[in-house]
């Protein structure tokens, strides 16, 4: 084995590197985004036994799964959005797998979000982060730590009022800076989608989806445990199911962090 890979394996074994699971459980209680009429909505998760050590299969247990592509901790491909629909290799089965692995930059706005659920990241916040931690590298996964994953139950998590959902996200200017000027791989958030709750009314509508996917960038939604990551220095692995022509997919998202 190469020195790099044998070092990786021994560091994971001796605990000098550790795996942090950034994934929420996927099940019938997983909250799903609600879009206003006239738009169609995605169903929740259903899990049905084929057999469970019974007449339908006395020695085996297995299930049939049903859910939308954009459910729970999930991946957004560029082809999910109209701005990305004509880009090359824009779906789950065609994106180059090298893109699934990259350095994580964790921007912690949990204090701001505790005071304002509609908080939006701006270019100023990004530049402030870069003064402390260095320039966001090309190919980074930029993870927005809001502690939104600490909210318990679907109602608190979706946070819907008469005027729509209220949850944090990116200003259009921040999405443009990250996608175009920093050439990141994509963004990851703790909320149900990569756009702020109120972003349906932004210019352009759902500005983060529109700008990121128009630039061929990826998205990760409903992450957790971002509070266990350093601002800089973790590596994220986020590989979707290889769904043919898939716009997105639930997935397991892992971070490798150094404990040294
Ligand atoms: C479809 C329309 C609007 C949004 C979304 C999907 C998502 O958040 C998603 O999961 O990609 S905002
Ligand atoms: Mn999605």
GROMACS .gro file of C-alpha atoms and ligand atoms in nm:
model
  273
    1UNK     CA    1   0.000   0.000   0.000
    2UNK     CA    2   0.116   0.358  -0.058
    3UNK     CA    3   0.257   0.543   0.244
    4UNK     CA    4  -0.029   0.794   0.226
    5UNK     CA    5  -0.297   0.526   0.239
    6UNK     CA    6  -0.128   0.314   0.506
    7UNK     CA    7  -0.082   0.630   0.717
    8UNK     CA    8  -0.453   0.703   0.671
    9UNK     CA    9  -0.555   0.353   0.779
   10UNK     CA   10  -0.329   0.353   1.087
   11UNK     CA   11  -0.436   0.703   1.190
   12UNK     CA   12  -0.802   0.596   1.175
   13UNK     CA   13  -0.718   0.283   1.376
   14UNK     CA   14  -0.514   0.456   1.647
   15UNK     CA   15  -0.761   0.745   1.682
   16UNK     CA   16  -0.541   1.030   1.560
   17UNK     CA   17  -0.800   1.067   1.286
   18UNK     CA   18  -1.169   1.027   1.365
   19UNK     CA   19  -1.487   0.991   1.155
   20UNK     CA   20  -1.773   1.232   1.232
   21UNK     CA   21  -2.111   1.128   1.093
   22UNK     CA   22  -2.288   1.436   0.951
   23UNK     CA   23  -2.602   1.235   0.864
   24UNK     CA   24  -2.951   1.244   1.020
   25UNK     CA   25  -3.146   0.917   1.061
   26UNK     CA   26  -3.371   0.843   0.760
   27UNK     CA   27  -3.717   0.713   0.855
   28UNK     CA   28  -4.092   0.782   0.872
   29UNK     CA   29  -4.029   1.077   1.108
   30UNK     CA   30  -3.786   1.253   0.870
   31UNK     CA   31  -3.924   1.604   0.800
   32UNK     CA   32  -3.990   1.694   0.436
   33UNK     CA   33  -3.994   2.041   0.279
   34UNK     CA   34  -4.342   2.177   0.193
   35UNK     CA   35  -4.378   2.391  -0.120
   36UNK     CA   36  -4.679   2.625  -0.158
   37UNK     CA   37  -4.951   2.554  -0.418
   38UNK     CA   38  -4.955   2.503  -0.714
   39UNK     CA   39  -4.626   2.311  -0.677
   40UNK     CA   40  -4.615   1.935  -0.623
   41UNK     CA   41  -4.466   1.807  -0.300
   42UNK     CA   42  -4.236   1.521  -0.211
   43UNK     CA   43  -4.374   1.233  -0.002
   44UNK     CA   44  -4.230   1.132   0.334
   45UNK     CA   45  -4.032   0.815   0.394
   46UNK     CA   46  -4.208   0.479   0.396
   47UNK     CA   47  -4.038   0.150   0.479
   48UNK     CA   48  -4.226  -0.175   0.416
   49UNK     CA   49  -4.110  -0.524   0.501
   50UNK     CA   50  -4.067  -0.773   0.217
   51UNK     CA   51  -4.008  -1.033   0.486
   52UNK     CA   52  -3.886  -1.042   0.842
   53UNK     CA   53  -3.809  -1.399   0.950
   54UNK     CA   54  -4.165  -1.500   0.862
   55UNK     CA   55  -4.356  -1.698   0.596
   56UNK     CA   56  -4.242  -1.450   0.329
   57UNK     CA   57  -3.879  -1.520   0.416
   58UNK     CA   58  -3.810  -1.740   0.718
   59UNK     CA   59  -3.436  -1.669   0.747
   60UNK     CA   60  -3.410  -1.317   0.606
   61UNK     CA   61  -3.518  -0.956   0.671
   62UNK     CA   62  -3.541  -0.690   0.399
   63UNK     CA   63  -3.748  -0.383   0.314
   64UNK     CA   64  -3.885  -0.176   0.028
   65UNK     CA   65  -3.805   0.196   0.060
   66UNK     CA   66  -4.003   0.487  -0.079
   67UNK     CA   67  -3.911   0.855  -0.058
   68UNK     CA   68  -3.833   1.156  -0.274
   69UNK     CA   69  -3.477   1.215  -0.391
   70UNK     CA   70  -3.459   1.527  -0.171
   71UNK     CA   71  -3.538   1.371   0.166
   72UNK     CA   72  -3.349   1.392   0.493
   73UNK     CA   73  -2.973   1.430   0.471
   74UNK     CA   74  -2.944   1.453   0.095
   75UNK     CA   75  -2.740   1.562  -0.203
   76UNK     CA   76  -2.847   1.822  -0.464
   77UNK     CA   77  -2.705   1.767  -0.814
   78UNK     CA   78  -2.670   2.063  -1.056
   79UNK     CA   79  -2.940   1.908  -1.277
   80UNK     CA   80  -3.191   1.956  -0.990
   81UNK     CA   81  -3.232   2.318  -1.098
   82UNK     CA   82  -3.332   2.478  -1.428
   83UNK     CA   83  -3.010   2.684  -1.425
   84UNK     CA   84  -2.803   2.362  -1.427
   85UNK     CA   85  -3.014   2.144  -1.652
   86UNK     CA   86  -2.798   2.176  -1.965
   87UNK     CA   87  -2.460   2.144  -1.792
   88UNK     CA   88  -2.246   1.837  -1.866
   89UNK     CA   89  -2.231   1.556  -1.604
   90UNK     CA   90  -2.497   1.725  -1.393
   91UNK     CA   91  -2.680   1.425  -1.241
   92UNK     CA   92  -2.610   1.175  -0.962
   93UNK     CA   93  -2.487   0.906  -1.201
   94UNK     CA   94  -2.258   1.129  -1.410
   95UNK     CA   95  -2.088   1.371  -1.167
   96UNK     CA   96  -1.715   1.292  -1.150
   97UNK     CA   97  -1.661   1.099  -0.823
   98UNK     CA   98  -1.350   1.305  -0.740
   99UNK     CA   99  -1.590   1.588  -0.662
  100UNK     CA  100  -1.749   1.399  -0.374
  101UNK     CA  101  -1.438   1.431  -0.154
  102UNK     CA  102  -1.300   1.767  -0.048
  103UNK     CA  103  -1.176   1.994   0.230
  104UNK     CA  104  -1.442   2.139   0.460
  105UNK     CA  105  -1.466   2.506   0.554
  106UNK     CA  106  -1.712   2.543   0.844
  107UNK     CA  107  -1.860   2.890   0.887
  108UNK     CA  108  -2.014   2.916   1.234
  109UNK     CA  109  -2.312   3.152   1.244
  110UNK     CA  110  -2.494   2.970   1.526
  111UNK     CA  111  -2.494   3.280   1.750
  112UNK     CA  112  -2.647   3.499   1.478
  113UNK     CA  113  -2.909   3.233   1.395
  114UNK     CA  114  -3.010   3.192   1.762
  115UNK     CA  115  -3.108   3.563   1.753
  116UNK     CA  116  -3.256   3.561   1.400
  117UNK     CA  117  -3.392   3.245   1.229
  118UNK     CA  118  -3.395   3.430   0.895
  119UNK     CA  119  -3.022   3.503   0.916
  120UNK     CA  120  -2.846   3.518   0.577
  121UNK     CA  121  -2.474   3.474   0.523
  122UNK     CA  122  -2.322   3.773   0.339
  123UNK     CA  123  -1.986   3.826   0.161
  124UNK     CA  124  -1.873   4.023   0.471
  125UNK     CA  125  -1.912   3.713   0.689
  126UNK     CA  126  -1.717   3.504   0.438
  127UNK     CA  127  -1.436   3.759   0.420
  128UNK     CA  128  -1.424   3.779   0.801
  129UNK     CA  129  -1.397   3.398   0.817
  130UNK     CA  130  -1.113   3.411   0.562
  131UNK     CA  131  -0.923   3.669   0.771
  132UNK     CA  132  -0.919   3.419   1.058
  133UNK     CA  133  -0.879   3.090   0.873
  134UNK     CA  134  -0.738   3.164   0.526
  135UNK     CA  135  -0.891   3.178   0.181
  136UNK     CA  136  -1.159   2.920   0.100
  137UNK     CA  137  -0.983   2.681  -0.142
  138UNK     CA  138  -1.121   2.574  -0.479
  139UNK     CA  139  -1.296   2.241  -0.437
  140UNK     CA  140  -1.408   2.309  -0.078
  141UNK     CA  141  -1.728   2.194   0.080
  142UNK     CA  142  -1.848   2.510   0.258
  143UNK     CA  143  -2.060   2.405   0.556
  144UNK     CA  144  -2.288   2.659   0.724
  145UNK     CA  145  -2.301   2.581   1.095
  146UNK     CA  146  -2.629   2.717   1.232
  147UNK     CA  147  -2.705   2.455   1.503
  148UNK     CA  148  -3.044   2.428   1.327
  149UNK     CA  149  -3.008   2.046   1.355
  150UNK     CA  150  -3.050   2.085   1.734
  151UNK     CA  151  -3.417   2.175   1.679
  152UNK     CA  152  -3.638   1.886   1.789
  153UNK     CA  153  -3.944   1.774   1.595
  154UNK     CA  154  -4.063   1.858   1.244
  155UNK     CA  155  -4.251   2.176   1.346
  156UNK     CA  156  -3.949   2.343   1.507
  157UNK     CA  157  -3.722   2.221   1.227
  158UNK     CA  158  -3.940   2.343   0.937
  159UNK     CA  159  -4.049   2.656   1.134
  160UNK     CA  160  -4.341   2.748   0.908
  161UNK     CA  161  -4.553   3.061   0.979
  162UNK     CA  162  -4.845   3.217   0.788
  163UNK     CA  163  -4.590   3.390   0.566
  164UNK     CA  164  -4.393   3.073   0.491
  165UNK     CA  165  -4.089   2.899   0.640
  166UNK     CA  166  -3.828   3.084   0.845
  167UNK     CA  167  -3.481   2.931   0.843
  168UNK     CA  168  -3.130   3.060   0.772
  169UNK     CA  169  -2.930   3.045   0.450
  170UNK     CA  170  -2.719   3.237   0.202
  171UNK     CA  171  -2.768   3.582   0.054
  172UNK     CA  172  -2.752   3.576  -0.329
  173UNK     CA  173  -2.422   3.768  -0.307
  174UNK     CA  174  -2.272   3.504  -0.075
  175UNK     CA  175  -2.378   3.221  -0.309
  176UNK     CA  176  -2.221   3.405  -0.605
  177UNK     CA  177  -1.897   3.471  -0.418
  178UNK     CA  178  -1.863   3.105  -0.317
  179UNK     CA  179  -1.963   2.956  -0.653
  180UNK     CA  180  -1.797   3.198  -0.894
  181UNK     CA  181  -1.507   3.367  -0.711
  182UNK     CA  182  -1.403   3.075  -0.488
  183UNK     CA  183  -1.499   2.788  -0.722
  184UNK     CA  184  -1.609   2.568  -0.432
  185UNK     CA  185  -1.745   2.215  -0.482
  186UNK     CA  186  -2.067   2.300  -0.300
  187UNK     CA  187  -2.239   2.407   0.018
  188UNK     CA  188  -2.382   2.208   0.306
  189UNK     CA  189  -2.645   2.321   0.555
  190UNK     CA  190  -2.829   2.192   0.861
  191UNK     CA  191  -3.171   2.308   0.734
  192UNK     CA  192  -3.418   2.111   0.517
  193UNK     CA  193  -3.282   2.268   0.195
  194UNK     CA  194  -2.984   2.476   0.086
  195UNK     CA  195  -3.198   2.789   0.051
  196UNK     CA  196  -3.319   3.006   0.335
  197UNK     CA  197  -3.684   2.955   0.431
  198UNK     CA  198  -3.785   3.285   0.273
  199UNK     CA  199  -3.572   3.241  -0.042
  200UNK     CA  200  -3.873   3.170  -0.267
  201UNK     CA  201  -3.914   3.549  -0.265
  202UNK     CA  202  -3.549   3.635  -0.334
  203UNK     CA  203  -3.407   3.759  -0.664
  204UNK     CA  204  -3.351   3.512  -0.823
  205UNK     CA  205  -3.605   3.287  -0.647
  206UNK     CA  206  -3.437   3.013  -0.443
  207UNK     CA  207  -3.117   3.206  -0.505
  208UNK     CA  208  -2.876   2.952  -0.360
  209UNK     CA  209  -3.014   2.666  -0.572
  210UNK     CA  210  -3.026   2.893  -0.875
  211UNK     CA  211  -2.672   3.030  -0.843
  212UNK     CA  212  -2.492   2.718  -0.713
  213UNK     CA  213  -2.644   2.476  -0.962
  214UNK     CA  214  -2.614   2.726  -1.249
  215UNK     CA  215  -2.240   2.720  -1.177
  216UNK     CA  216  -2.238   2.337  -1.165
  217UNK     CA  217  -2.192   2.329  -0.787
  218UNK     CA  218  -2.338   2.072  -0.547
  219UNK     CA  219  -2.553   2.093  -0.234
  220UNK     CA  220  -2.596   1.902   0.093
  221UNK     CA  221  -2.904   1.953   0.313
  222UNK     CA  222  -3.013   1.840   0.661
  223UNK     CA  223  -2.660   1.784   0.791
  224UNK     CA  224  -2.585   1.748   1.164
  225UNK     CA  225  -2.285   1.739   1.396
  226UNK     CA  226  -2.124   2.040   1.226
  227UNK     CA  227  -2.049   2.155   1.584
  228UNK     CA  228  -1.795   1.868   1.604
  229UNK     CA  229  -1.589   1.999   1.311
  230UNK     CA  230  -1.298   2.245   1.313
  231UNK     CA  231  -1.340   2.563   1.106
  232UNK     CA  232  -1.069   2.432   0.878
  233UNK     CA  233  -0.891   2.103   0.817
  234UNK     CA  234  -1.164   1.838   0.802
  235UNK     CA  235  -1.222   1.630   0.488
  236UNK     CA  236  -1.580   1.558   0.379
  237UNK     CA  237  -1.695   1.256   0.180
  238UNK     CA  238  -2.044   1.298   0.032
  239UNK     CA  239  -2.126   1.047  -0.243
  240UNK     CA  240  -2.490   1.017  -0.358
  241UNK     CA  241  -2.656   0.698  -0.481
  242UNK     CA  242  -2.580   0.648  -0.850
  243UNK     CA  243  -2.943   0.708  -0.951
  244UNK     CA  244  -2.977   0.715  -1.331
  245UNK     CA  245  -3.054   1.076  -1.426
  246UNK     CA  246  -3.102   1.148  -1.054
  247UNK     CA  247  -3.149   1.508  -0.937
  248UNK     CA  248  -3.041   1.423  -0.585
  249UNK     CA  249  -3.022   1.145  -0.331
  250UNK     CA  250  -3.026   1.070   0.038
  251UNK     CA  251  -2.671   0.979   0.138
  252UNK     CA  252  -2.434   0.919   0.425
  253UNK     CA  253  -2.206   1.220   0.474
  254UNK     CA  254  -1.881   1.158   0.663
  255UNK     CA  255  -1.612   1.396   0.781
  256UNK     CA  256  -1.257   1.292   0.871
  257UNK     CA  257  -1.109   1.510   1.147
  258UNK     CA  258  -0.772   1.517   1.318
  259UNK     CA  259  -0.770   1.466   1.695
  260UNK     CA  260  -0.399   1.547   1.726
  261LIG     C1  261  -3.754   2.200  -0.481
  261LIG     C2  262  -3.796   2.331  -0.482
  261LIG     C3  263  -3.749   2.420  -0.389
  261LIG     C4  264  -3.656   2.375  -0.294
  261LIG     C5  265  -3.613   2.243  -0.293
  261LIG     C6  266  -3.664   2.157  -0.387
  261LIG     C7  267  -3.512   2.196  -0.193
  261LIG     O1  268  -3.488   2.255  -0.094
  261LIG     C8  269  -3.428   2.077  -0.219
  261LIG     O2  270  -3.433   1.982  -0.141
  261LIG     O3  271  -3.352   2.079  -0.313
  261LIG     S1  272  -3.596   2.490  -0.177
  262LIG    MN1  273  -3.249   1.904  -0.230
   0.00000   0.00000   0.00000
